[in-house]
């Protein structure tokens, strides 16, 4: 331990013998670390937002459907689970932030001018509040008030296309399980805005009971969705739901339902690591170079220390400690700077300049960077471990010097 | 000059390890840049081409406002004669007319609301890849026939097969009720379920009858083959449009605004990363050259007292850096080119890429193309920054005093 204290002091002083060189290297490490962590935070934010947006439409972290529903999302594939049974099962448990049952079928919406294909969501607005991407309070007009509300809420973009507005009537056409056309007139009671415009064209909301009546399906529903606290870990919700359903229908996690979003998350993890390693490699050339130089200009001194009885292993240790010290300082400053850079962006960065492009990637146009502790740790650990490995070679060379030769070297 | 060059060359190899490490940093980032840029630009190209050639085309002639509202009433009148005259005028381009509407399509057991496109059977294969994706049956033939082609996923959901009849219910151009029965003559399979479930095609003449179009349609599609020269073509097409009705020509960027922006968004994050990489290399060079100047203080003092000016010494340092830079550029570009070429032959894939690729009409395996641009853009930027980084040590020489310098160890 005493020896280590000496090594640390020696290393520290050696670092500042050529302060210019050390500072330049330090600057490079700081910049590299900053870039690693900052960029990762931006990317993480993007993906999280994307997944969160995706789930808000899917929606639900765990979903229950008829086994055939996913390939054939029609009225023929319904499940029957009563809301009473669900509230009894989930009601007591505080772990579940929300659940809802809904009808979700394709339909055609027609105004006096136009018709469009949409996805009809028959919902109970009281269950949906936390689940849907629609902000009830921001709806022009009003959102649905109950499951047997007779109105319909459509997207603003769809309303423009259909040439309709709040208070006007539209006709919704779909089919019942016997393939009889099921249609009904609705009064438009609200227009919603979504952060991804495609949603405004794709979804319309009607009361669940009203929809069930229109489609003549009794109290059956298309899906049950359960929302957990964290989309990254939905196992508790999944297990609890599986237990309730007990083989009566198909229970899936969101990752299994949306392959694109699911792979985005894992691709992201891989990308973070690749990015950190690439930056490190770019740094490593400079790092090794600095160490080689530091060893080279101290050959005589190293020889002297060896001649005075310092063991080669301690020379090796000294060079490595020097390198790790340099890296640690750089990492600390770089991490702090990255944290500082993320702070002013906490409330979101507006990317609406490329908004439609972001939509194409499945993201909304406001970016919230996400600084994950695990990424910070990953970056720091990777740099320290690889930095240790990179400094082995110059340190090893230093330890191999013959004292006599080294001392006499000019 | 020859002498200076020889001096610079020898100075470099006084510390071969150091020189190689610095050059190595350049080579590493150059290789990476060549590969990444090849991959990136190749992907953008494919993304654009595949997306546009799938259905949208490079240019579309529409009624004003149709692009935003897509209303049934925003029509192009006498669309067939218009398409015909355009084909005569621009014989090298593939041009076809279309009309579009929505209908509830019903089989015996099922109904789906879906977009119906009326197309010219003879010309549609030139502007869309969809006719080539038929997995069963044939493409549309007679322009008046009551025929329809649908996607494989839709066929499965509707529980229908080739030869079955489908009922179409919708509203016509004037808002009146439109209904028809059509025979399934072909089933296409694009591999993308959502796409298969979102489009059906019928012959244009039949469409016009059913939806009371009165000879009109909604857009004329022009497939220009590639995006090069689209702008000029757009101007030429605008010039020959009939004057008796108001029409506009939209280019692919207006038709698919997300495409250009998706590329921009991706590019800006990529350039941020490249920038960081280049700056890190510049730091590495700065450090090396600064050290190499500092350790030669004594020697520089001597040559300066012999009459060499700091300016010439500075040029020497810059030349040393440039030699290193050229070495890094050439080796990096060559290795990067070979590296990319290997992937060009064997294909590049990344776990999870297939799901992402499908979303952007890209193949799951990608074969990056090496081009002059992708080969040189990155390395040249790295070279410029390398030389810039060496300016600081080179300028420091001006502060050197010969006598003091000679005393330095």
mmCIF file of C-alpha atoms in Angstrom, chain A residues 25-390:
data_model
loop_
_atom_site.group_PDB
_atom_site.id
_atom_site.type_symbol
_atom_site.label_atom_id
_atom_site.label_comp_id
_atom_site.label_asym_id
_atom_site.label_seq_id
_atom_site.Cartn_x
_atom_site.Cartn_y
_atom_site.Cartn_z
ATOM 1 C CA UNK A 25 -3.915 14.605 -24.283
ATOM 2 C CA UNK A 26 -6.279 15.504 -21.474
ATOM 3 C CA UNK A 27 -8.231 17.741 -23.814
ATOM 4 C CA UNK A 28 -8.542 14.885 -26.301
ATOM 5 C CA UNK A 29 -9.758 12.506 -23.594
ATOM 6 C CA UNK A 30 -12.225 15.070 -22.263
ATOM 7 C CA UNK A 31 -13.605 15.691 -25.729
ATOM 8 C CA UNK A 32 -13.826 11.976 -26.453
ATOM 9 C CA UNK A 33 -15.588 11.229 -23.190
ATOM 10 C CA UNK A 34 -17.941 14.127 -23.658
ATOM 11 C CA UNK A 35 -18.819 12.949 -27.152
ATOM 12 C CA UNK A 36 -19.339 9.366 -25.992
ATOM 13 C CA UNK A 37 -21.715 10.258 -23.203
ATOM 14 C CA UNK A 38 -23.478 13.194 -24.812
ATOM 15 C CA UNK A 39 -24.145 11.380 -28.058
ATOM 16 C CA UNK A 40 -25.313 8.314 -26.186
ATOM 17 C CA UNK A 41 -27.713 10.442 -24.141
ATOM 18 C CA UNK A 42 -29.165 11.938 -27.325
ATOM 19 C CA UNK A 43 -29.537 8.535 -28.960
ATOM 20 C CA UNK A 44 -31.093 7.012 -25.854
ATOM 21 C CA UNK A 45 -33.514 9.902 -25.652
ATOM 22 C CA UNK A 46 -34.490 9.394 -29.266
ATOM 23 C CA UNK A 47 -35.104 5.691 -28.889
ATOM 24 C CA UNK A 48 -36.996 6.032 -25.615
ATOM 25 C CA UNK A 49 -39.215 8.658 -27.122
ATOM 26 C CA UNK A 50 -39.745 6.455 -30.120
ATOM 27 C CA UNK A 51 -40.682 3.468 -28.001
ATOM 28 C CA UNK A 52 -42.859 5.569 -25.733
ATOM 29 C CA UNK A 53 -44.654 7.030 -28.760
ATOM 30 C CA UNK A 54 -44.934 3.615 -30.321
ATOM 31 C CA UNK A 55 -46.387 2.101 -27.177
ATOM 32 C CA UNK A 56 -48.800 4.971 -26.799
ATOM 33 C CA UNK A 57 -50.395 3.923 -30.079
ATOM 34 C CA UNK A 58 -49.915 0.223 -29.865
ATOM 35 C CA UNK A 59 -50.571 0.709 -26.899
ATOM 36 C CA UNK A 60 -49.907 -1.075 -23.642
ATOM 37 C CA UNK A 61 -46.842 -2.872 -22.369
ATOM 38 C CA UNK A 62 -48.634 -6.188 -22.170
ATOM 39 C CA UNK A 63 -51.486 -7.029 -24.502
ATOM 40 C CA UNK A 64 -54.020 -9.798 -24.644
ATOM 41 C CA UNK A 65 -55.656 -10.802 -27.905
ATOM 42 C CA UNK A 66 -57.452 -13.665 -29.535
ATOM 43 C CA UNK A 67 -54.694 -15.968 -30.892
ATOM 44 C CA UNK A 68 -55.684 -15.143 -34.496
ATOM 45 C CA UNK A 69 -56.116 -11.427 -33.990
ATOM 46 C CA UNK A 70 -52.593 -10.389 -34.862
ATOM 47 C CA UNK A 71 -52.704 -11.909 -38.323
ATOM 48 C CA UNK A 72 -56.322 -10.994 -38.835
ATOM 49 C CA UNK A 73 -57.274 -7.956 -36.771
ATOM 50 C CA UNK A 74 -60.990 -8.202 -37.450
ATOM 51 C CA UNK A 75 -64.237 -8.448 -35.613
ATOM 52 C CA UNK A 76 -64.195 -12.244 -35.853
ATOM 53 C CA UNK A 77 -61.341 -12.562 -33.406
ATOM 54 C CA UNK A 78 -62.540 -11.245 -30.088
ATOM 55 C CA UNK A 79 -61.954 -12.206 -26.498
ATOM 56 C CA UNK A 80 -64.427 -12.107 -23.665
ATOM 57 C CA UNK A 81 -63.074 -10.877 -20.410
ATOM 58 C CA UNK A 82 -65.342 -8.775 -18.290
ATOM 59 C CA UNK A 83 -64.230 -5.522 -16.769
ATOM 60 C CA UNK A 84 -65.513 -6.717 -13.380
ATOM 61 C CA UNK A 85 -63.149 -9.655 -13.468
ATOM 62 C CA UNK A 86 -60.288 -7.367 -14.414
ATOM 63 C CA UNK A 87 -60.856 -4.740 -11.782
ATOM 64 C CA UNK A 88 -61.106 -7.472 -9.187
ATOM 65 C CA UNK A 89 -57.803 -8.931 -10.355
ATOM 66 C CA UNK A 90 -55.842 -5.757 -10.917
ATOM 67 C CA UNK A 91 -57.696 -3.418 -8.606
ATOM 68 C CA UNK A 92 -55.924 -4.361 -5.424
ATOM 69 C CA UNK A 93 -52.452 -4.253 -6.912
ATOM 70 C CA UNK A 94 -50.746 -0.886 -6.896
ATOM 71 C CA UNK A 95 -48.050 -2.045 -9.325
ATOM 72 C CA UNK A 96 -50.198 -1.544 -12.358
ATOM 73 C CA UNK A 97 -50.608 1.979 -13.498
ATOM 74 C CA UNK A 98 -53.418 1.219 -15.900
ATOM 75 C CA UNK A 99 -55.315 -1.332 -17.894
ATOM 76 C CA UNK A 100 -58.081 -1.083 -20.456
ATOM 77 C CA UNK A 101 -60.177 -3.249 -22.715
ATOM 78 C CA UNK A 102 -61.165 -1.996 -26.115
ATOM 79 C CA UNK A 103 -62.579 -2.830 -29.485
ATOM 80 C CA UNK A 104 -60.090 -2.257 -32.261
ATOM 81 C CA UNK A 105 -61.285 -3.002 -35.790
ATOM 82 C CA UNK A 106 -60.852 -1.584 -39.277
ATOM 83 C CA UNK A 107 -63.666 0.660 -40.434
ATOM 84 C CA UNK A 108 -64.586 3.144 -43.121
ATOM 85 C CA UNK A 109 -65.521 6.661 -42.101
ATOM 86 C CA UNK A 110 -67.652 8.707 -44.494
ATOM 87 C CA UNK A 111 -68.641 12.339 -44.510
ATOM 88 C CA UNK A 112 -70.909 13.844 -47.144
ATOM 89 C CA UNK A 113 -67.759 14.486 -49.242
ATOM 90 C CA UNK A 114 -65.157 11.804 -48.630
ATOM 91 C CA UNK A 115 -64.526 8.379 -47.200
ATOM 92 C CA UNK A 116 -61.408 7.009 -45.580
ATOM 93 C CA UNK A 117 -60.229 3.756 -44.038
ATOM 94 C CA UNK A 118 -59.476 4.080 -40.325
ATOM 95 C CA UNK A 119 -58.929 1.984 -37.240
ATOM 96 C CA UNK A 120 -61.937 2.257 -34.980
ATOM 97 C CA UNK A 121 -61.110 2.184 -31.285
ATOM 98 C CA UNK A 122 -64.112 1.520 -29.055
ATOM 99 C CA UNK A 123 -62.875 2.690 -25.681
ATOM 100 C CA UNK A 124 -63.932 3.435 -22.167
ATOM 101 C CA UNK A 125 -62.496 6.942 -21.694
ATOM 102 C CA UNK A 126 -62.151 6.458 -17.938
ATOM 103 C CA UNK A 127 -59.839 3.487 -18.410
ATOM 104 C CA UNK A 128 -57.840 5.047 -21.199
ATOM 105 C CA UNK A 129 -56.730 8.315 -19.680
ATOM 106 C CA UNK A 130 -53.172 7.132 -18.928
ATOM 107 C CA UNK A 131 -52.929 4.833 -21.903
ATOM 108 C CA UNK A 132 -53.753 6.825 -24.945
ATOM 109 C CA UNK A 133 -51.624 9.281 -26.879
ATOM 110 C CA UNK A 134 -54.534 11.708 -26.885
ATOM 111 C CA UNK A 135 -54.459 14.440 -24.283
ATOM 112 C CA UNK A 136 -58.106 14.686 -23.195
ATOM 113 C CA UNK A 137 -57.827 18.309 -22.166
ATOM 114 C CA UNK A 138 -56.245 19.427 -25.432
ATOM 115 C CA UNK A 139 -59.058 18.009 -27.556
ATOM 116 C CA UNK A 140 -61.019 20.607 -29.500
ATOM 117 C CA UNK A 141 -64.604 20.144 -28.398
ATOM 118 C CA UNK A 142 -64.481 17.330 -25.852
ATOM 119 C CA UNK A 143 -63.187 13.784 -25.551
ATOM 120 C CA UNK A 144 -65.644 10.940 -24.991
ATOM 121 C CA UNK A 145 -67.216 11.073 -21.548
ATOM 122 C CA UNK A 146 -68.239 7.476 -20.978
ATOM 123 C CA UNK A 147 -68.250 4.067 -22.587
ATOM 124 C CA UNK A 148 -71.773 4.660 -23.911
ATOM 125 C CA UNK A 149 -71.071 8.115 -25.274
ATOM 126 C CA UNK A 150 -72.789 8.520 -28.640
ATOM 127 C CA UNK A 151 -70.194 10.849 -30.119
ATOM 128 C CA UNK A 152 -67.003 10.187 -32.000
ATOM 129 C CA UNK A 153 -63.567 11.819 -31.654
ATOM 130 C CA UNK A 154 -61.376 11.988 -34.760
ATOM 131 C CA UNK A 155 -57.984 13.458 -35.631
ATOM 132 C CA UNK A 156 -57.635 17.015 -36.837
ATOM 133 C CA UNK A 157 -55.989 15.963 -40.079
ATOM 134 C CA UNK A 158 -58.754 13.463 -40.811
ATOM 135 C CA UNK A 159 -61.353 16.131 -40.152
ATOM 136 C CA UNK A 160 -59.715 18.364 -42.760
ATOM 137 C CA UNK A 161 -59.665 15.559 -45.290
ATOM 138 C CA UNK A 162 -63.294 14.668 -44.626
ATOM 139 C CA UNK A 163 -64.329 18.311 -44.668
ATOM 140 C CA UNK A 164 -66.034 17.918 -41.331
ATOM 141 C CA UNK A 165 -65.826 19.590 -37.933
ATOM 142 C CA UNK A 166 -67.117 19.393 -34.386
ATOM 143 C CA UNK A 167 -70.897 19.125 -34.363
ATOM 144 C CA UNK A 168 -71.203 17.592 -37.833
ATOM 145 C CA UNK A 169 -72.271 14.055 -38.510
ATOM 146 C CA UNK A 170 -70.277 11.262 -40.123
ATOM 147 C CA UNK A 171 -71.075 7.624 -40.865
ATOM 148 C CA UNK A 172 -68.935 4.741 -39.691
ATOM 149 C CA UNK A 173 -69.072 1.441 -41.556
ATOM 150 C CA UNK A 174 -67.619 -1.866 -40.476
ATOM 151 C CA UNK A 175 -68.912 -5.399 -40.182
ATOM 152 C CA UNK A 176 -70.394 -7.575 -37.510
ATOM 153 C CA UNK A 177 -69.181 -11.124 -36.831
ATOM 154 C CA UNK A 178 -71.726 -12.479 -39.362
ATOM 155 C CA UNK A 179 -70.235 -10.208 -42.046
ATOM 156 C CA UNK A 180 -73.304 -8.067 -42.193
ATOM 157 C CA UNK A 181 -72.415 -4.442 -42.786
ATOM 158 C CA UNK A 182 -72.666 -2.622 -39.497
ATOM 159 C CA UNK A 183 -73.002 1.118 -39.817
ATOM 160 C CA UNK A 184 -74.038 3.962 -37.607
ATOM 161 C CA UNK A 185 -74.143 7.726 -37.741
ATOM 162 C CA UNK A 186 -72.069 9.594 -35.174
ATOM 163 C CA UNK A 187 -71.798 13.227 -34.282
ATOM 164 C CA UNK A 188 -68.198 14.458 -34.174
ATOM 165 C CA UNK A 189 -67.735 15.717 -30.629
ATOM 166 C CA UNK A 190 -63.991 16.309 -30.574
ATOM 167 C CA UNK A 191 -60.862 16.683 -32.686
ATOM 168 C CA UNK A 192 -57.549 15.467 -31.271
ATOM 169 C CA UNK A 193 -53.990 16.436 -32.145
ATOM 170 C CA UNK A 194 -51.193 13.888 -32.117
ATOM 171 C CA UNK A 195 -47.466 14.494 -32.226
ATOM 172 C CA UNK A 196 -47.216 12.105 -35.150
ATOM 173 C CA UNK A 197 -49.567 13.255 -37.866
ATOM 174 C CA UNK A 198 -50.216 9.788 -39.253
ATOM 175 C CA UNK A 199 -52.079 8.948 -36.028
ATOM 176 C CA UNK A 200 -54.502 11.787 -36.660
ATOM 177 C CA UNK A 201 -55.478 10.112 -39.904
ATOM 178 C CA UNK A 202 -55.441 6.539 -38.691
ATOM 179 C CA UNK A 203 -57.484 6.415 -35.470
ATOM 180 C CA UNK A 204 -60.989 7.356 -34.437
ATOM 181 C CA UNK A 205 -62.402 6.931 -30.938
ATOM 182 C CA UNK A 206 -65.953 5.927 -30.053
ATOM 183 C CA UNK A 207 -67.518 4.715 -26.832
ATOM 184 C CA UNK A 208 -66.882 1.044 -26.119
ATOM 185 C CA UNK A 209 -70.465 0.100 -25.314
ATOM 186 C CA UNK A 210 -71.750 2.092 -28.278
ATOM 187 C CA UNK A 211 -69.304 0.310 -30.547
ATOM 188 C CA UNK A 212 -70.176 -3.111 -29.146
ATOM 189 C CA UNK A 213 -73.826 -2.391 -29.851
ATOM 190 C CA UNK A 214 -73.118 -1.174 -33.361
ATOM 191 C CA UNK A 215 -71.023 -4.228 -34.172
ATOM 192 C CA UNK A 216 -73.412 -6.591 -32.368
ATOM 193 C CA UNK A 217 -70.713 -8.350 -30.362
ATOM 194 C CA UNK A 218 -72.250 -8.336 -26.876
ATOM 195 C CA UNK A 219 -69.617 -7.504 -24.300
ATOM 196 C CA UNK A 220 -66.651 -8.970 -26.151
ATOM 197 C CA UNK A 221 -63.549 -6.900 -26.877
ATOM 198 C CA UNK A 222 -60.579 -7.038 -29.279
ATOM 199 C CA UNK A 223 -57.878 -6.523 -26.732
ATOM 200 C CA UNK A 224 -56.898 -6.045 -23.152
ATOM 201 C CA UNK A 225 -53.873 -3.829 -22.599
ATOM 202 C CA UNK A 226 -51.913 -3.384 -19.416
ATOM 203 C CA UNK A 227 -49.526 -0.533 -18.790
ATOM 204 C CA UNK A 228 -46.600 -0.940 -16.404
ATOM 205 C CA UNK A 229 -44.333 1.667 -14.888
ATOM 206 C CA UNK A 230 -41.316 1.119 -17.074
ATOM 207 C CA UNK A 231 -41.409 -0.143 -20.623
ATOM 208 C CA UNK A 232 -37.949 -1.645 -20.199
ATOM 209 C CA UNK A 233 -39.154 -4.119 -17.624
ATOM 210 C CA UNK A 234 -42.645 -5.486 -18.054
ATOM 211 C CA UNK A 235 -42.128 -8.955 -16.569
ATOM 212 C CA UNK A 236 -44.219 -8.366 -13.439
ATOM 213 C CA UNK A 237 -47.161 -7.141 -15.494
ATOM 214 C CA UNK A 238 -46.690 -9.950 -17.968
ATOM 215 C CA UNK A 239 -46.678 -12.671 -15.329
ATOM 216 C CA UNK A 240 -49.652 -11.252 -13.526
ATOM 217 C CA UNK A 241 -51.617 -11.049 -16.760
ATOM 218 C CA UNK A 242 -50.654 -14.554 -17.844
ATOM 219 C CA UNK A 243 -51.896 -15.821 -14.512
ATOM 220 C CA UNK A 244 -55.245 -14.112 -14.997
ATOM 221 C CA UNK A 245 -55.752 -15.143 -18.613
ATOM 222 C CA UNK A 246 -54.670 -18.686 -17.897
ATOM 223 C CA UNK A 247 -54.544 -19.843 -21.506
ATOM 224 C CA UNK A 248 -57.846 -18.299 -22.584
ATOM 225 C CA UNK A 249 -56.134 -15.938 -25.020
ATOM 226 C CA UNK A 250 -52.736 -14.884 -26.261
ATOM 227 C CA UNK A 251 -50.650 -12.690 -23.925
ATOM 228 C CA UNK A 252 -47.745 -10.752 -25.455
ATOM 229 C CA UNK A 253 -45.171 -8.227 -24.320
ATOM 230 C CA UNK A 254 -44.884 -5.108 -26.469
ATOM 231 C CA UNK A 255 -41.444 -6.168 -27.682
ATOM 232 C CA UNK A 256 -43.003 -9.223 -29.289
ATOM 233 C CA UNK A 257 -45.731 -7.154 -30.888
ATOM 234 C CA UNK A 258 -43.615 -4.499 -32.534
ATOM 235 C CA UNK A 259 -40.477 -6.043 -33.937
ATOM 236 C CA UNK A 260 -39.178 -2.687 -35.152
ATOM 237 C CA UNK A 261 -39.336 -1.015 -31.762
ATOM 238 C CA UNK A 262 -38.068 -4.092 -30.002
ATOM 239 C CA UNK A 263 -35.006 -4.392 -32.183
ATOM 240 C CA UNK A 264 -34.398 -0.645 -32.000
ATOM 241 C CA UNK A 265 -33.799 -1.039 -28.282
ATOM 242 C CA UNK A 266 -31.294 -3.847 -28.662
ATOM 243 C CA UNK A 267 -29.630 -2.286 -31.704
ATOM 244 C CA UNK A 268 -29.231 0.828 -29.586
ATOM 245 C CA UNK A 269 -27.421 -1.091 -26.851
ATOM 246 C CA UNK A 270 -25.036 -2.500 -29.432
ATOM 247 C CA UNK A 271 -24.562 0.883 -31.013
ATOM 248 C CA UNK A 272 -23.645 2.564 -27.718
ATOM 249 C CA UNK A 273 -20.891 0.048 -27.143
ATOM 250 C CA UNK A 274 -19.571 0.335 -30.713
ATOM 251 C CA UNK A 275 -19.562 4.118 -30.482
ATOM 252 C CA UNK A 276 -17.674 4.085 -27.167
ATOM 253 C CA UNK A 277 -15.092 1.675 -28.527
ATOM 254 C CA UNK A 278 -14.598 3.614 -31.774
ATOM 255 C CA UNK A 279 -13.970 6.824 -29.846
ATOM 256 C CA UNK A 280 -11.632 5.015 -27.533
ATOM 257 C CA UNK A 281 -9.652 3.555 -30.439
ATOM 258 C CA UNK A 282 -9.283 7.004 -31.959
ATOM 259 C CA UNK A 283 -8.000 8.175 -28.579
ATOM 260 C CA UNK A 284 -5.797 5.183 -27.947
ATOM 261 C CA UNK A 285 -3.281 6.064 -30.656
ATOM 262 C CA UNK A 286 -2.622 9.392 -28.974
ATOM 263 C CA UNK A 287 -2.582 7.814 -25.538
ATOM 264 C CA UNK A 288 -0.047 5.136 -26.424
ATOM 265 C CA UNK A 289 2.020 7.727 -28.239
ATOM 266 C CA UNK A 290 2.098 9.997 -25.211
ATOM 267 C CA UNK A 291 3.170 7.120 -22.996
ATOM 268 C CA UNK A 292 5.838 5.964 -25.431
ATOM 269 C CA UNK A 293 7.246 9.476 -25.455
ATOM 270 C CA UNK A 294 7.085 9.755 -21.689
ATOM 271 C CA UNK A 295 9.003 6.504 -21.345
ATOM 272 C CA UNK A 296 11.473 7.386 -24.068
ATOM 273 C CA UNK A 297 12.535 10.710 -22.599
ATOM 274 C CA UNK A 298 12.990 9.137 -19.165
ATOM 275 C CA UNK A 299 15.143 6.185 -20.141
ATOM 276 C CA UNK A 300 18.089 7.378 -18.081
ATOM 277 C CA UNK A 301 15.958 8.093 -15.084
ATOM 278 C CA UNK A 302 14.274 4.718 -15.294
ATOM 279 C CA UNK A 303 17.690 3.077 -15.514
ATOM 280 C CA UNK A 304 18.789 4.960 -12.436
ATOM 281 C CA UNK A 305 15.714 3.895 -10.489
ATOM 282 C CA UNK A 306 16.312 0.304 -11.504
ATOM 283 C CA UNK A 307 19.956 0.565 -10.486
ATOM 284 C CA UNK A 308 18.928 1.957 -7.120
ATOM 285 C CA UNK A 309 16.849 -1.145 -6.565
ATOM 286 C CA UNK A 310 13.382 -0.336 -7.775
ATOM 287 C CA UNK A 311 11.787 -3.520 -9.045
ATOM 288 C CA UNK A 312 10.745 -3.675 -12.729
ATOM 289 C CA UNK A 313 7.168 -4.413 -11.667
ATOM 290 C CA UNK A 314 7.084 -1.052 -9.928
ATOM 291 C CA UNK A 315 8.311 0.717 -13.067
ATOM 292 C CA UNK A 316 5.541 -1.049 -14.952
ATOM 293 C CA UNK A 317 3.075 -0.008 -12.261
ATOM 294 C CA UNK A 318 4.222 3.587 -12.359
ATOM 295 C CA UNK A 319 3.651 3.951 -16.110
ATOM 296 C CA UNK A 320 0.257 2.283 -15.888
ATOM 297 C CA UNK A 321 -0.777 4.429 -12.957
ATOM 298 C CA UNK A 322 0.327 7.471 -14.942
ATOM 299 C CA UNK A 323 -1.863 6.427 -17.848
ATOM 300 C CA UNK A 324 -4.862 5.580 -15.690
ATOM 301 C CA UNK A 325 -4.497 8.840 -13.792
ATOM 302 C CA UNK A 326 -4.575 10.762 -17.047
ATOM 303 C CA UNK A 327 -7.614 8.825 -18.224
ATOM 304 C CA UNK A 328 -9.408 9.196 -14.893
ATOM 305 C CA UNK A 329 -9.007 12.975 -14.872
ATOM 306 C CA UNK A 330 -10.151 13.183 -18.497
ATOM 307 C CA UNK A 331 -13.107 10.907 -17.837
ATOM 308 C CA UNK A 332 -14.185 12.879 -14.791
ATOM 309 C CA UNK A 333 -14.115 16.215 -16.616
ATOM 310 C CA UNK A 334 -15.645 14.768 -19.787
ATOM 311 C CA UNK A 335 -18.478 13.128 -17.873
ATOM 312 C CA UNK A 336 -19.158 16.324 -15.961
ATOM 313 C CA UNK A 337 -19.229 18.335 -19.186
ATOM 314 C CA UNK A 338 -21.582 15.858 -20.844
ATOM 315 C CA UNK A 339 -23.871 16.082 -17.830
ATOM 316 C CA UNK A 340 -23.721 19.872 -18.015
ATOM 317 C CA UNK A 341 -24.455 19.817 -21.746
ATOM 318 C CA UNK A 342 -27.535 17.689 -21.220
ATOM 319 C CA UNK A 343 -28.995 19.910 -18.473
ATOM 320 C CA UNK A 344 -30.206 22.814 -20.633
ATOM 321 C CA UNK A 345 -31.779 20.280 -23.014
ATOM 322 C CA UNK A 346 -33.806 18.602 -20.293
ATOM 323 C CA UNK A 347 -37.040 20.222 -21.438
ATOM 324 C CA UNK A 348 -36.623 18.935 -24.934
ATOM 325 C CA UNK A 349 -34.891 20.045 -28.087
ATOM 326 C CA UNK A 350 -37.092 21.049 -30.956
ATOM 327 C CA UNK A 351 -36.248 19.179 -34.121
ATOM 328 C CA UNK A 352 -39.317 20.183 -36.086
ATOM 329 C CA UNK A 353 -37.002 21.270 -38.913
ATOM 330 C CA UNK A 354 -36.734 17.614 -39.807
ATOM 331 C CA UNK A 355 -39.982 16.640 -38.117
ATOM 332 C CA UNK A 356 -41.433 14.546 -40.897
ATOM 333 C CA UNK A 357 -38.151 12.740 -41.272
ATOM 334 C CA UNK A 358 -38.172 11.937 -37.594
ATOM 335 C CA UNK A 359 -41.699 10.629 -38.022
ATOM 336 C CA UNK A 360 -40.423 8.331 -40.703
ATOM 337 C CA UNK A 361 -37.933 6.884 -38.246
ATOM 338 C CA UNK A 362 -40.886 6.640 -35.873
ATOM 339 C CA UNK A 363 -39.867 9.484 -33.589
ATOM 340 C CA UNK A 364 -41.578 12.664 -32.565
ATOM 341 C CA UNK A 365 -39.924 15.954 -33.325
ATOM 342 C CA UNK A 366 -39.050 16.917 -29.762
ATOM 343 C CA UNK A 367 -35.973 15.214 -28.419
ATOM 344 C CA UNK A 368 -35.407 14.621 -24.713
ATOM 345 C CA UNK A 369 -31.840 13.479 -24.070
ATOM 346 C CA UNK A 370 -31.617 10.668 -21.572
ATOM 347 C CA UNK A 371 -28.475 10.351 -19.511
ATOM 348 C CA UNK A 372 -28.434 6.826 -18.163
ATOM 349 C CA UNK A 373 -26.154 6.018 -15.264
ATOM 350 C CA UNK A 374 -25.462 2.634 -16.832
ATOM 351 C CA UNK A 375 -24.152 4.285 -20.020
ATOM 352 C CA UNK A 376 -21.914 6.636 -18.037
ATOM 353 C CA UNK A 377 -20.522 3.694 -16.109
ATOM 354 C CA UNK A 378 -20.119 1.674 -19.296
ATOM 355 C CA UNK A 379 -18.171 4.460 -21.007
ATOM 356 C CA UNK A 380 -15.905 5.004 -18.003
ATOM 357 C CA UNK A 381 -15.244 1.339 -17.407
ATOM 358 C CA UNK A 382 -14.594 0.590 -21.077
ATOM 359 C CA UNK A 383 -12.122 3.468 -21.347
ATOM 360 C CA UNK A 384 -10.302 2.517 -18.139
ATOM 361 C CA UNK A 385 -10.073 -1.172 -19.002
ATOM 362 C CA UNK A 386 -9.006 -0.627 -22.603
ATOM 363 C CA UNK A 387 -6.711 2.219 -21.493
ATOM 364 C CA UNK A 388 -5.060 -0.174 -19.069
ATOM 365 C CA UNK A 389 -4.538 -2.708 -21.854
ATOM 366 C CA UNK A 390 -3.186 -0.052 -24.238
#
